[in-house]
Amino acid sequence: RPGLALCAGCGGRIQDPFLLRVSPDLEWHVACLKCAECGQPLDETCTCFLRDGKAYCKRDYSRLFGVKCAQCRAAFSSSDLVMRARDHVYHLECFRCAACGRQLLPGDQFCLRERDLL
């Protein structure tokens, strides 16, 4: 469909012989598909993530929009073990009693008072 598509990046008509389709309804000039945060070119060799019509590389998408630890606010890696309490997620080492600092282990009883584990 070259010549019919409009680039989601620059808004111009795509006349090039090749285009990049990120989702069923978003097409880009090869040169226009870049991470909205760091500017890294996003092509068929890397993973591309969309949010609010903007494209992001995996690293920036995870940093900006990924789930973060409720205690330390750092992002999780794919190898991290996590603990959950209601809608909060913690690194295993961050899952500690707010009063005494003791690490809470799987099977321990605890309560969640606002954002504090006890």
PDB file of C-alpha atoms in Angstrom:
ATOM      1  CA  ARG A   1       0.000   0.000   0.000  1.00  0.00           C
ATOM      2  CA  PRO A   2       2.842   2.488  -0.541  1.00  0.00           C
ATOM      3  CA  GLY A   3       1.440   5.908  -1.423  1.00  0.00           C
ATOM      4  CA  LEU A   4      -1.836   5.327   0.450  1.00  0.00           C
ATOM      5  CA  ALA A   5      -0.617   5.114   4.029  1.00  0.00           C
ATOM      6  CA  LEU A   6       0.063   8.101   6.289  1.00  0.00           C
ATOM      7  CA  CYS A   7       3.034   7.939   8.636  1.00  0.00           C
ATOM      8  CA  ALA A   8       2.041   7.916  12.317  1.00  0.00           C
ATOM      9  CA  GLY A   9       5.331   9.658  13.114  1.00  0.00           C
ATOM     10  CA  CYS A  10       5.481  12.632  10.748  1.00  0.00           C
ATOM     11  CA  GLY A  11       1.985  12.558   9.240  1.00  0.00           C
ATOM     12  CA  GLY A  12       3.344  12.466   5.687  1.00  0.00           C
ATOM     13  CA  ARG A  13       2.276  10.090   2.943  1.00  0.00           C
ATOM     14  CA  ILE A  14       4.406   6.955   2.776  1.00  0.00           C
ATOM     15  CA  GLN A  15       5.753   6.749  -0.789  1.00  0.00           C
ATOM     16  CA  ASP A  16       8.685   4.471   0.161  1.00  0.00           C
ATOM     17  CA  PRO A  17       8.763   0.865  -1.061  1.00  0.00           C
ATOM     18  CA  PHE A  18       8.887  -0.261   2.587  1.00  0.00           C
ATOM     19  CA  LEU A  19       6.971   0.785   5.670  1.00  0.00           C
ATOM     20  CA  LEU A  20       6.830  -0.419   9.256  1.00  0.00           C
ATOM     21  CA  ARG A  21       3.469  -1.462  10.665  1.00  0.00           C
ATOM     22  CA  VAL A  22       3.422  -1.407  14.464  1.00  0.00           C
ATOM     23  CA  SER A  23      -0.220  -2.253  14.977  1.00  0.00           C
ATOM     24  CA  PRO A  24      -3.037  -2.938  12.546  1.00  0.00           C
ATOM     25  CA  ASP A  25      -3.746   0.779  12.127  1.00  0.00           C
ATOM     26  CA  LEU A  26      -0.367   2.509  12.626  1.00  0.00           C
ATOM     27  CA  GLU A  27       2.219   2.631   9.856  1.00  0.00           C
ATOM     28  CA  TRP A  28       5.519   4.499   9.806  1.00  0.00           C
ATOM     29  CA  HIS A  29       8.276   5.544   7.426  1.00  0.00           C
ATOM     30  CA  VAL A  30      11.265   3.361   8.278  1.00  0.00           C
ATOM     31  CA  ALA A  31      13.225   6.496   9.277  1.00  0.00           C
ATOM     32  CA  CYS A  32      10.386   7.912  11.447  1.00  0.00           C
ATOM     33  CA  LEU A  33       9.905   4.975  13.810  1.00  0.00           C
ATOM     34  CA  LYS A  34      12.042   5.971  16.794  1.00  0.00           C
ATOM     35  CA  CYS A  35      11.691   5.751  20.552  1.00  0.00           C
ATOM     36  CA  ALA A  36       9.807   8.820  21.768  1.00  0.00           C
ATOM     37  CA  GLU A  37      12.082   8.996  24.815  1.00  0.00           C
ATOM     38  CA  CYS A  38      15.651   8.214  23.683  1.00  0.00           C
ATOM     39  CA  GLY A  39      15.381   8.471  19.880  1.00  0.00           C
ATOM     40  CA  GLN A  40      16.692   4.950  19.230  1.00  0.00           C
ATOM     41  CA  PRO A  41      15.587   3.746  15.786  1.00  0.00           C
ATOM     42  CA  LEU A  42      12.968   1.016  16.119  1.00  0.00           C
ATOM     43  CA  ASP A  43      13.048  -1.458  13.279  1.00  0.00           C
ATOM     44  CA  GLU A  44      12.344  -5.124  12.680  1.00  0.00           C
ATOM     45  CA  THR A  45      15.336  -6.105  14.863  1.00  0.00           C
ATOM     46  CA  CYS A  46      13.980  -4.737  18.178  1.00  0.00           C
ATOM     47  CA  THR A  47      10.821  -4.787  20.231  1.00  0.00           C
ATOM     48  CA  CYS A  48       8.579  -1.756  19.981  1.00  0.00           C
ATOM     49  CA  PHE A  49       5.974  -0.739  22.568  1.00  0.00           C
ATOM     50  CA  LEU A  50       3.126   1.726  21.982  1.00  0.00           C
ATOM     51  CA  ARG A  51       1.484   4.023  24.505  1.00  0.00           C
ATOM     52  CA  ASP A  52      -0.859   6.896  23.633  1.00  0.00           C
ATOM     53  CA  GLY A  53       0.212   6.765  19.976  1.00  0.00           C
ATOM     54  CA  LYS A  54       3.934   7.048  20.801  1.00  0.00           C
ATOM     55  CA  ALA A  55       6.502   4.301  20.221  1.00  0.00           C
ATOM     56  CA  TYR A  56       9.080   3.325  22.862  1.00  0.00           C
ATOM     57  CA  CYS A  57      12.017   0.944  23.071  1.00  0.00           C
ATOM     58  CA  LYS A  58      11.685  -1.829  25.640  1.00  0.00           C
ATOM     59  CA  ARG A  59      14.044  -0.184  28.149  1.00  0.00           C
ATOM     60  CA  ASP A  60      12.271   3.169  28.178  1.00  0.00           C
ATOM     61  CA  TYR A  61       8.782   1.666  28.160  1.00  0.00           C
ATOM     62  CA  SER A  62       9.639  -0.467  31.196  1.00  0.00           C
ATOM     63  CA  ARG A  63      11.232   2.479  32.980  1.00  0.00           C
ATOM     64  CA  LEU A  64       8.346   4.861  32.294  1.00  0.00           C
ATOM     65  CA  PHE A  65       5.297   2.611  32.471  1.00  0.00           C
ATOM     66  CA  GLY A  66       6.344  -0.688  34.028  1.00  0.00           C
ATOM     67  CA  VAL A  67       5.268  -1.891  37.462  1.00  0.00           C
ATOM     68  CA  LYS A  68       7.591  -0.602  40.167  1.00  0.00           C
ATOM     69  CA  CYS A  69       8.296  -1.867  43.667  1.00  0.00           C
ATOM     70  CA  ALA A  70       5.950  -0.268  46.213  1.00  0.00           C
ATOM     71  CA  GLN A  71       8.858   0.113  48.650  1.00  0.00           C
ATOM     72  CA  CYS A  72      11.963   1.160  46.673  1.00  0.00           C
ATOM     73  CA  ARG A  73      10.146   2.382  43.508  1.00  0.00           C
ATOM     74  CA  ALA A  74      12.653   0.556  41.273  1.00  0.00           C
ATOM     75  CA  ALA A  75      11.497  -1.418  38.242  1.00  0.00           C
ATOM     76  CA  PHE A  76      11.508  -5.206  38.199  1.00  0.00           C
ATOM     77  CA  SER A  77      13.703  -7.347  35.994  1.00  0.00           C
ATOM     78  CA  SER A  78      12.397 -10.556  34.481  1.00  0.00           C
ATOM     79  CA  SER A  79      14.439 -12.608  36.987  1.00  0.00           C
ATOM     80  CA  ASP A  80      13.207 -10.799  40.137  1.00  0.00           C
ATOM     81  CA  LEU A  81      11.141 -12.702  42.665  1.00  0.00           C
ATOM     82  CA  VAL A  82       8.235 -10.609  43.893  1.00  0.00           C
ATOM     83  CA  MET A  83       5.716 -10.521  46.706  1.00  0.00           C
ATOM     84  CA  ARG A  84       2.234  -9.078  46.331  1.00  0.00           C
ATOM     85  CA  ALA A  85      -0.025  -7.445  48.888  1.00  0.00           C
ATOM     86  CA  ARG A  86      -3.353  -6.311  47.448  1.00  0.00           C
ATOM     87  CA  ASP A  87      -2.432  -4.169  44.449  1.00  0.00           C
ATOM     88  CA  HIS A  88       1.153  -3.523  45.623  1.00  0.00           C
ATOM     89  CA  VAL A  89       4.150  -5.453  44.300  1.00  0.00           C
ATOM     90  CA  TYR A  90       7.502  -5.677  46.116  1.00  0.00           C
ATOM     91  CA  HIS A  91      10.973  -7.049  45.495  1.00  0.00           C
ATOM     92  CA  LEU A  92      11.452 -10.015  47.798  1.00  0.00           C
ATOM     93  CA  GLU A  93      14.112  -8.118  49.777  1.00  0.00           C
ATOM     94  CA  CYS A  94      11.853  -5.022  50.045  1.00  0.00           C
ATOM     95  CA  PHE A  95       8.955  -6.987  51.542  1.00  0.00           C
ATOM     96  CA  ARG A  96       9.720  -5.973  55.157  1.00  0.00           C
ATOM     97  CA  CYS A  97       7.839  -4.920  58.270  1.00  0.00           C
ATOM     98  CA  ALA A  98       7.677  -1.127  58.417  1.00  0.00           C
ATOM     99  CA  ALA A  99       7.966  -1.188  62.234  1.00  0.00           C
ATOM    100  CA  CYS A 100      10.886  -3.565  62.860  1.00  0.00           C
ATOM    101  CA  GLY A 101      12.444  -4.086  59.418  1.00  0.00           C
ATOM    102  CA  ARG A 102      12.178  -7.892  59.508  1.00  0.00           C
ATOM    103  CA  GLN A 103      11.909  -9.433  56.052  1.00  0.00           C
ATOM    104  CA  LEU A 104       8.538 -11.074  55.550  1.00  0.00           C
ATOM    105  CA  LEU A 105       8.724 -14.472  53.889  1.00  0.00           C
ATOM    106  CA  PRO A 106       6.138 -16.487  51.971  1.00  0.00           C
ATOM    107  CA  GLY A 107       3.683 -17.891  54.518  1.00  0.00           C
ATOM    108  CA  ASP A 108       4.239 -15.099  57.083  1.00  0.00           C
ATOM    109  CA  GLN A 109       1.123 -13.321  58.244  1.00  0.00           C
ATOM    110  CA  PHE A 110       1.094  -9.561  57.761  1.00  0.00           C
ATOM    111  CA  CYS A 111      -1.284  -6.681  57.367  1.00  0.00           C
ATOM    112  CA  LEU A 112      -1.139  -3.752  55.018  1.00  0.00           C
ATOM    113  CA  ARG A 113      -2.006  -0.444  56.668  1.00  0.00           C
ATOM    114  CA  GLU A 114      -2.208   2.143  53.903  1.00  0.00           C
ATOM    115  CA  ARG A 115       1.233   1.609  52.278  1.00  0.00           C
ATOM    116  CA  ASP A 116       2.948   0.059  55.324  1.00  0.00           C
ATOM    117  CA  LEU A 117       3.507  -3.661  55.768  1.00  0.00           C
ATOM    118  CA  LEU A 118       3.250  -4.788  59.394  1.00  0.00           C
TER     119      LEU A 118
END
